[in-house]
GROMACS .gro file of C-alpha atoms in nm:
model
   90
    1MET     CA    1   7.387  12.154  10.271
    2LEU     CA    2   7.457  12.123   9.899
    3ASP     CA    3   7.480  11.775   9.750
    4SER     CA    4   7.645  11.683   9.420
    5GLY     CA    5   7.383  11.413   9.364
    6ASN     CA    6   7.407  11.044   9.294
    7GLN     CA    7   7.700  10.989   9.060
    8GLY     CA    8   7.707  10.610   9.058
    9ALA     CA    9   7.917  10.347   9.229
   10GLY     CA   10   8.279  10.440   9.293
   11GLN     CA   11   8.217  10.808   9.228
   12HIS     CA   12   8.289  11.086   9.472
   13ARG     CA   13   7.981  11.238   9.631
   14THR     CA   14   8.051  11.588   9.761
   15THR     CA   15   7.850  11.802   9.999
   16THR     CA   16   7.892  12.128  10.183
   17VAL     CA   17   7.834  12.136  10.557
   18GLU     CA   18   7.770  12.456  10.752
   19LYS     CA   19   7.882  12.502  11.111
   20GLY     CA   20   7.822  12.847  11.248
   21SER     CA   21   7.937  13.104  10.994
   22PHE     CA   22   8.169  12.858  10.818
   23SER     CA   23   8.103  12.621  10.530
   24THR     CA   24   8.317  12.314  10.455
   25ALA     CA   25   8.324  12.090  10.149
   26ARG     CA   26   8.321  11.717  10.226
   27CYS     CA   27   8.333  11.401  10.014
   28SER     CA   28   8.215  11.043  10.056
   29CYS     CA   29   8.580  10.930  10.023
   30GLY     CA   30   8.672  11.106  10.351
   31TRP     CA   31   8.827  11.418  10.197
   32TYR     CA   32   8.727  11.755  10.334
   33GLY     CA   33   8.828  12.107  10.242
   34PRO     CA   34   8.912  12.405  10.459
   35ALA     CA   35   8.643  12.594  10.645
   36ARG     CA   36   8.530  12.893  10.437
   37ARG     CA   37   8.322  13.195  10.524
   38ALA     CA   38   8.201  13.215  10.163
   39ARG     CA   39   7.971  12.931  10.061
   40ASP     CA   40   8.072  12.977   9.698
   41LYS     CA   41   8.435  12.899   9.783
   42ALA     CA   42   8.334  12.582   9.968
   43ARG     CA   43   8.124  12.477   9.668
   44ALA     CA   44   8.420  12.547   9.438
   45ASP     CA   45   8.643  12.331   9.663
   46ALA     CA   46   8.390  12.046   9.632
   47ALA     CA   47   8.366  12.085   9.255
   48ASP     CA   48   8.745  12.095   9.218
   49HIS     CA   49   8.780  11.778   9.426
   50ALA     CA   50   8.516  11.595   9.224
   51THR     CA   51   8.671  11.691   8.889
   52GLU     CA   52   9.026  11.610   9.004
   53ARG     CA   53   8.919  11.265   9.120
   54ALA     CA   54   8.718  11.201   8.805
   55ALA     CA   55   9.026  11.271   8.593
   56GLU     CA   56   9.239  11.015   8.778
   57PRO     CA   57   9.248  10.665   8.630
   58THR     CA   58   9.101  10.395   8.848
   59ALA     CA   59   9.330  10.111   8.946
   60GLU     CA   60   9.216   9.773   8.824
   61PRO     CA   61   9.264   9.480   9.059
   62THR     CA   62   9.555   9.254   8.972
   63ALA     CA   63   9.554   8.875   8.982
   64GLU     CA   64   9.852   8.867   9.218
   65PRO     CA   65   9.858   9.054   9.548
   66ALA     CA   66  10.121   9.320   9.592
   67PRO     CA   67  10.431   9.194   9.774
   68GLY     CA   68  10.442   9.277  10.140
   69PRO     CA   69  10.734   9.403  10.342
   70PRO     CA   70  11.024   9.163  10.398
   71PRO     CA   71  11.019   8.966  10.721
   72PRO     CA   72  11.206   9.125  11.012
   73HIS     CA   73  11.558   9.008  11.085
   74SER     CA   74  11.569   8.778  11.381
   75ALA     CA   75  11.835   8.792  11.647
   76PRO     CA   76  12.091   8.511  11.639
   77SER     CA   77  11.970   8.217  11.838
   78SER     CA   78  12.161   8.125  12.146
   79SER     CA   79  12.215   7.764  12.230
   80PRO     CA   80  12.341   7.621  12.557
   81ALA     CA   81  12.679   7.562  12.395
   82ASP     CA   82  12.709   7.930  12.304
   83SER     CA   83  12.618   8.051  12.651
   84ALA     CA   84  12.861   7.805  12.810
   85ALA     CA   85  13.144   7.945  12.601
   86TRP     CA   86  13.069   8.298  12.721
   87ASP     CA   87  13.012   8.204  13.083
   88SER     CA   88  13.332   8.008  13.129
   89THR     CA   89  13.610   8.185  13.315
   90PRO     CA   90  13.978   8.086  13.281
   0.00000   0.00000   0.00000
């Protein structure tokens, strides 16, 4: 297993894991690359992931929470007067 080392808080920590004749790149964020027969390709996948993530800006927390989805529409309420109007027969 190859480890990218301690890169600090919030940084992606990549490793390569071998299972049988295949090697897979994995990251502490949950990302994983395809299984490769060549270890060098798995290491390149891990390096590419780490550099892509390092280039992305980090989102700063906002003071206000993001708005949630709108409340679901409720069915029209039925009152006894409404049901009596439908149940009456001429």
